[in-house]
Amino acid sequence: DPLFIRTAKEMIPTPRADMMVEKAREILEAMRQISGTVPHFEPATSTRIFRMCAPDSAHITMIPRMLQCVREIAPNVQMETLPVSENTARLLEEGGADLAYGGFIPGMETGFYQQALIKQDFICLASTDHPRVRESLSLDDYQREAHVAVSYGGIHGVNALIKSALHAQHVERRVLLTLTGFLGIGKVIASTDLISTLPRNIGETLARQNGLQVLDCPVTIPSYMIKQYWHSRYHRDPGNQWLRRLCAQFAE
């Protein structure tokens, strides 16, 4: 179909061309509206569900304080925690999770942002009724006493970091109990003569909740960073930005 025809003085559009111009104008106007729309997130009225991959230690350290704030400023927002696993990177990429929080999260390389939040060193915990450990812990005590360890994080986790440091310094640790998470350690230590080596944040929280001794670790163990991670697809998403600010605030 011709779009233009020649007259005695000029070229003029055909009805077909006029129709195409009108449709093109509609498409261009729609594109202008899309590109000009600024995404917005309003916590007070949002009903969004946020999902965060986090270790169980965060359930009693950062998340309760963060949730208290969320209830005040975003009463209809829902929070869901997911375990940190080999699937965490895929969940962040596909939108199945908004953030990942922790110290040892696999796969956080290409396509991810990260923010360092807390530097973690290590302490030891013991019962206040421990028959041999009182107020301080010597290297001899550390090697003599029985320990409870945490296997969380596998070959890249806290226990692997501790084992590597002990091996480098030729220190023996007699582990009698290994747990898959942190939450049961406090009760175990409070009711036995076992001791444990833990990151400071979770260790001090468990000590307050269970009335335990907090002791300097007699072995030098490298510190590590607690970080939050998110995928570049959601870097400018206003809701994700809001969640990241809260996480950074209450991780301190």
Short mmCIF file of C-alpha atoms in Angstrom, two decimals:
data_model
loop_
_atom_site.label_atom_id
_atom_site.label_comp_id
_atom_site.label_asym_id
_atom_site.label_seq_id
_atom_site.Cartn_x
_atom_site.Cartn_y
_atom_site.Cartn_z
CA ASP A 1 0.00 0.00 0.00
CA PRO A 2 1.44 3.41 -0.93
CA LEU A 3 2.09 5.76 1.98
CA PHE A 4 2.44 8.93 -0.11
CA ILE A 5 1.04 10.07 -3.45
CA ARG A 6 2.23 12.85 -5.69
CA THR A 7 -0.04 15.79 -6.45
CA ALA A 8 0.60 18.73 -8.75
CA LYS A 9 2.46 20.60 -6.01
CA GLU A 10 3.65 18.10 -3.38
CA MET A 11 3.67 14.61 -1.87
CA ILE A 12 0.77 13.96 0.52
CA PRO A 13 0.20 11.02 2.89
CA THR A 14 -2.42 8.41 2.15
CA PRO A 15 -5.01 7.38 4.78
CA ARG A 16 -2.77 4.36 5.45
CA ALA A 17 0.13 6.66 6.35
CA ASP A 18 -2.12 8.82 8.55
CA MET A 19 -3.22 5.71 10.48
CA MET A 20 0.41 4.57 10.96
CA VAL A 21 1.43 8.02 12.22
CA GLU A 22 -1.36 8.00 14.81
CA LYS A 23 -0.37 4.54 16.06
CA ALA A 24 3.30 5.58 16.21
CA ARG A 25 2.33 8.62 18.31
CA GLU A 26 0.45 6.37 20.74
CA ILE A 27 3.46 4.04 21.06
CA LEU A 28 5.88 6.92 21.60
CA GLU A 29 3.59 8.46 24.25
CA ALA A 30 3.37 5.12 26.08
CA MET A 31 7.16 4.77 26.00
CA ARG A 32 7.50 8.32 27.32
CA GLN A 33 5.21 7.53 30.24
CA ILE A 34 7.07 4.32 31.06
CA SER A 35 10.50 5.93 30.94
CA GLY A 36 9.32 8.95 32.89
CA THR A 37 7.69 6.95 35.73
CA VAL A 38 9.76 6.98 38.92
CA PRO A 39 9.30 3.76 40.97
CA HIS A 40 8.11 4.48 44.50
CA PHE A 41 7.87 2.50 47.75
CA GLU A 42 5.71 3.70 50.61
CA PRO A 43 6.38 1.65 53.77
CA ALA A 44 3.30 2.86 55.64
CA THR A 45 0.89 1.45 53.05
CA SER A 46 2.89 -1.34 51.42
CA THR A 47 1.77 -4.98 51.67
CA ARG A 48 4.94 -6.32 50.07
CA ILE A 49 6.52 -9.59 51.20
CA PHE A 50 10.30 -9.36 51.66
CA ARG A 51 12.40 -12.52 51.73
CA MET A 52 15.87 -12.65 53.26
CA CYS A 53 18.36 -15.52 53.20
CA ALA A 54 20.05 -15.54 56.61
CA PRO A 55 21.67 -17.97 59.07
CA ASP A 56 19.77 -18.95 62.20
CA SER A 57 22.07 -16.74 64.28
CA ALA A 58 20.39 -13.70 62.69
CA HIS A 59 17.06 -14.91 64.12
CA ILE A 60 18.12 -13.81 67.60
CA THR A 61 20.51 -10.98 66.79
CA MET A 62 19.54 -8.67 63.92
CA ILE A 63 16.06 -9.79 62.84
CA PRO A 64 14.11 -9.18 66.11
CA ARG A 65 15.34 -5.58 66.34
CA MET A 66 14.76 -5.01 62.64
CA LEU A 67 11.23 -6.46 62.84
CA GLN A 68 10.34 -4.18 65.75
CA CYS A 69 11.09 -1.18 63.53
CA VAL A 70 9.22 -2.67 60.57
CA ARG A 71 6.10 -3.13 62.72
CA GLU A 72 6.17 0.56 63.59
CA ILE A 73 6.80 2.10 60.16
CA ALA A 74 5.49 -0.59 57.78
CA PRO A 75 2.74 -2.46 59.66
CA ASN A 76 1.48 -4.43 56.65
CA VAL A 77 4.85 -5.49 55.28
CA GLN A 78 5.61 -9.20 55.73
CA MET A 79 9.06 -10.68 56.34
CA GLU A 80 10.18 -14.21 55.50
CA THR A 81 13.57 -15.78 56.21
CA LEU A 82 15.11 -18.47 54.05
CA PRO A 83 18.18 -20.60 54.82
CA VAL A 84 21.52 -19.73 53.28
CA SER A 85 22.39 -22.50 50.80
CA GLU A 86 23.84 -23.26 47.40
CA ASN A 87 20.57 -21.90 45.94
CA THR A 88 20.91 -18.44 47.51
CA ALA A 89 22.55 -16.81 44.48
CA ARG A 90 19.86 -18.17 42.16
CA LEU A 91 17.07 -16.95 44.45
CA LEU A 92 18.51 -13.44 44.50
CA GLU A 93 18.93 -13.41 40.73
CA GLU A 94 15.40 -14.67 40.02
CA GLY A 95 13.67 -12.51 42.64
CA GLY A 96 12.84 -15.39 45.00
CA ALA A 97 14.78 -13.53 47.70
CA ASP A 98 15.48 -9.84 48.15
CA LEU A 99 18.63 -9.97 50.30
CA ALA A 100 21.19 -12.40 51.64
CA TYR A 101 22.80 -11.72 55.01
CA GLY A 102 25.75 -13.50 56.56
CA GLY A 103 29.45 -14.14 56.58
CA PHE A 104 29.85 -17.20 54.39
CA ILE A 105 27.49 -17.19 51.40
CA PRO A 106 28.52 -19.10 48.25
CA GLY A 107 28.19 -17.79 44.70
CA MET A 108 28.19 -14.04 45.42
CA GLU A 109 30.45 -13.00 42.55
CA THR A 110 29.35 -11.74 39.12
CA GLY A 111 26.15 -9.72 39.08
CA PHE A 112 25.90 -9.06 42.83
CA TYR A 113 26.38 -6.05 45.05
CA GLN A 114 27.61 -6.40 48.61
CA GLN A 115 27.92 -4.19 51.68
CA ALA A 116 30.13 -4.97 54.67
CA LEU A 117 28.20 -4.52 57.93
CA ILE A 118 29.95 -6.04 60.97
CA LYS A 119 33.47 -7.24 61.61
CA GLN A 120 33.31 -10.42 63.67
CA ASP A 121 35.99 -11.71 65.98
CA PHE A 122 35.69 -14.75 68.26
CA ILE A 123 34.95 -15.38 71.92
CA CYS A 124 34.43 -18.46 74.05
CA LEU A 125 31.42 -19.36 76.19
CA ALA A 126 31.18 -21.49 79.30
CA SER A 127 28.61 -22.11 81.99
CA THR A 128 28.78 -19.88 85.08
CA ASP A 129 28.75 -23.15 87.07
CA HIS A 130 31.63 -24.66 85.14
CA PRO A 131 33.74 -26.67 87.63
CA ARG A 132 37.12 -25.68 86.15
CA VAL A 133 36.72 -22.55 84.01
CA ARG A 134 36.29 -19.31 85.96
CA GLU A 135 36.55 -15.80 84.42
CA SER A 136 39.41 -16.67 82.08
CA LEU A 137 40.40 -19.42 79.68
CA SER A 138 44.02 -20.46 79.16
CA LEU A 139 45.31 -22.34 76.15
CA ASP A 140 45.73 -25.43 78.36
CA ASP A 141 42.09 -25.08 79.45
CA TYR A 142 41.02 -24.74 75.83
CA GLN A 143 42.74 -27.98 74.84
CA ARG A 144 41.65 -29.87 77.95
CA GLU A 145 37.93 -29.05 77.97
CA ALA A 146 35.30 -30.62 75.74
CA HIS A 147 33.76 -28.42 73.04
CA VAL A 148 30.50 -27.98 71.17
CA ALA A 149 30.92 -26.84 67.54
CA VAL A 150 28.62 -25.65 64.76
CA SER A 151 28.79 -27.12 61.26
CA TYR A 152 26.88 -24.24 59.61
CA GLY A 153 28.47 -23.05 56.36
CA GLY A 154 30.25 -26.28 55.48
CA ILE A 155 33.78 -25.95 54.14
CA HIS A 156 33.47 -22.15 53.98
CA GLY A 157 31.75 -21.60 57.33
CA VAL A 158 32.64 -20.59 60.88
CA ASN A 159 33.69 -24.07 61.97
CA ALA A 160 36.01 -24.43 58.97
CA LEU A 161 37.62 -21.07 59.79
CA ILE A 162 38.17 -22.13 63.42
CA LYS A 163 39.59 -25.51 62.44
CA SER A 164 42.00 -23.92 59.98
CA ALA A 165 43.29 -21.47 62.63
CA LEU A 166 43.73 -24.23 65.20
CA HIS A 167 45.56 -26.42 62.73
CA ALA A 168 47.92 -23.57 61.77
CA GLN A 169 48.78 -23.00 65.44
CA HIS A 170 49.00 -26.72 66.31
CA VAL A 171 46.16 -26.45 68.83
CA GLU A 172 43.94 -29.43 69.57
CA ARG A 173 40.20 -29.01 70.17
CA ARG A 174 38.23 -31.94 71.60
CA VAL A 175 34.77 -31.63 70.02
CA LEU A 176 32.15 -33.86 71.67
CA LEU A 177 29.05 -32.32 70.06
CA THR A 178 28.50 -30.73 66.64
CA LEU A 179 25.26 -28.88 65.93
CA THR A 180 23.95 -27.77 62.54
CA GLY A 181 22.96 -24.31 63.83
CA PHE A 182 23.66 -21.80 66.57
CA LEU A 183 20.36 -21.64 68.45
CA GLY A 184 20.81 -24.73 70.64
CA ILE A 185 24.31 -23.92 71.83
CA GLY A 186 23.29 -21.69 74.74
CA LYS A 187 21.16 -24.34 76.43
CA VAL A 188 23.81 -27.02 75.90
CA ILE A 189 26.58 -24.91 77.47
CA ALA A 190 24.37 -23.76 80.35
CA SER A 191 23.56 -27.35 81.32
CA THR A 192 26.95 -29.04 80.75
CA ASP A 193 30.68 -28.45 81.22
CA LEU A 194 31.23 -28.07 77.45
CA ILE A 195 32.64 -24.82 76.08
CA SER A 196 32.31 -23.27 72.64
CA THR A 197 34.12 -20.86 70.31
CA LEU A 198 31.71 -18.52 68.53
CA PRO A 199 31.56 -15.24 66.59
CA ARG A 200 31.18 -12.37 69.05
CA ASN A 201 27.75 -11.15 67.96
CA ILE A 202 25.90 -14.45 68.35
CA GLY A 203 28.09 -15.50 71.29
CA GLU A 204 27.31 -12.42 73.40
CA THR A 205 23.61 -12.71 72.55
CA LEU A 206 23.51 -16.35 73.67
CA ALA A 207 25.44 -15.43 76.82
CA ARG A 208 22.86 -12.79 77.80
CA GLN A 209 19.95 -15.11 77.11
CA ASN A 210 21.39 -18.09 78.99
CA GLY A 211 23.51 -16.48 81.72
CA LEU A 212 26.86 -17.73 80.40
CA GLN A 213 30.45 -16.67 80.91
CA VAL A 214 31.99 -14.70 78.04
CA LEU A 215 35.71 -15.45 77.81
CA ASP A 216 38.55 -14.20 75.62
CA CYS A 217 39.56 -16.85 73.13
CA PRO A 218 43.14 -18.00 73.83
CA VAL A 219 43.64 -18.87 70.14
CA THR A 220 44.07 -16.26 67.41
CA ILE A 221 41.30 -16.79 64.87
CA PRO A 222 41.01 -14.45 61.86
CA SER A 223 38.04 -12.11 61.93
CA TYR A 224 35.56 -11.97 59.06
CA MET A 225 32.85 -9.63 57.79
CA ILE A 226 29.10 -10.01 58.01
CA LYS A 227 27.72 -8.62 54.73
CA GLN A 228 24.48 -8.14 52.91
CA TYR A 229 24.18 -9.10 49.24
CA TRP A 230 21.68 -8.28 46.52
CA HIS A 231 21.47 -8.80 42.77
CA SER A 232 22.16 -5.97 40.35
CA ARG A 233 18.67 -6.41 38.83
CA TYR A 234 17.18 -4.97 42.04
CA HIS A 235 19.86 -2.43 42.86
CA ARG A 236 17.56 0.53 42.09
CA ASP A 237 14.33 -1.03 43.30
CA PRO A 238 12.97 1.35 46.01
CA GLY A 239 11.65 -1.46 48.21
CA ASN A 240 14.94 -3.31 48.07
CA GLN A 241 16.79 -0.09 48.89
CA TRP A 242 14.53 0.44 51.91
CA LEU A 243 15.17 -3.11 53.15
CA ARG A 244 18.93 -2.72 52.71
CA ARG A 245 18.94 0.47 54.79
CA LEU A 246 17.10 -1.29 57.61
CA CYS A 247 19.42 -4.28 57.49
CA ALA A 248 22.48 -2.04 57.68
CA GLN A 249 20.97 -0.06 60.55
CA PHE A 250 20.14 -3.01 62.78
CA ALA A 251 23.20 -5.08 61.95
CA GLU A 252 25.31 -2.52 63.79
#
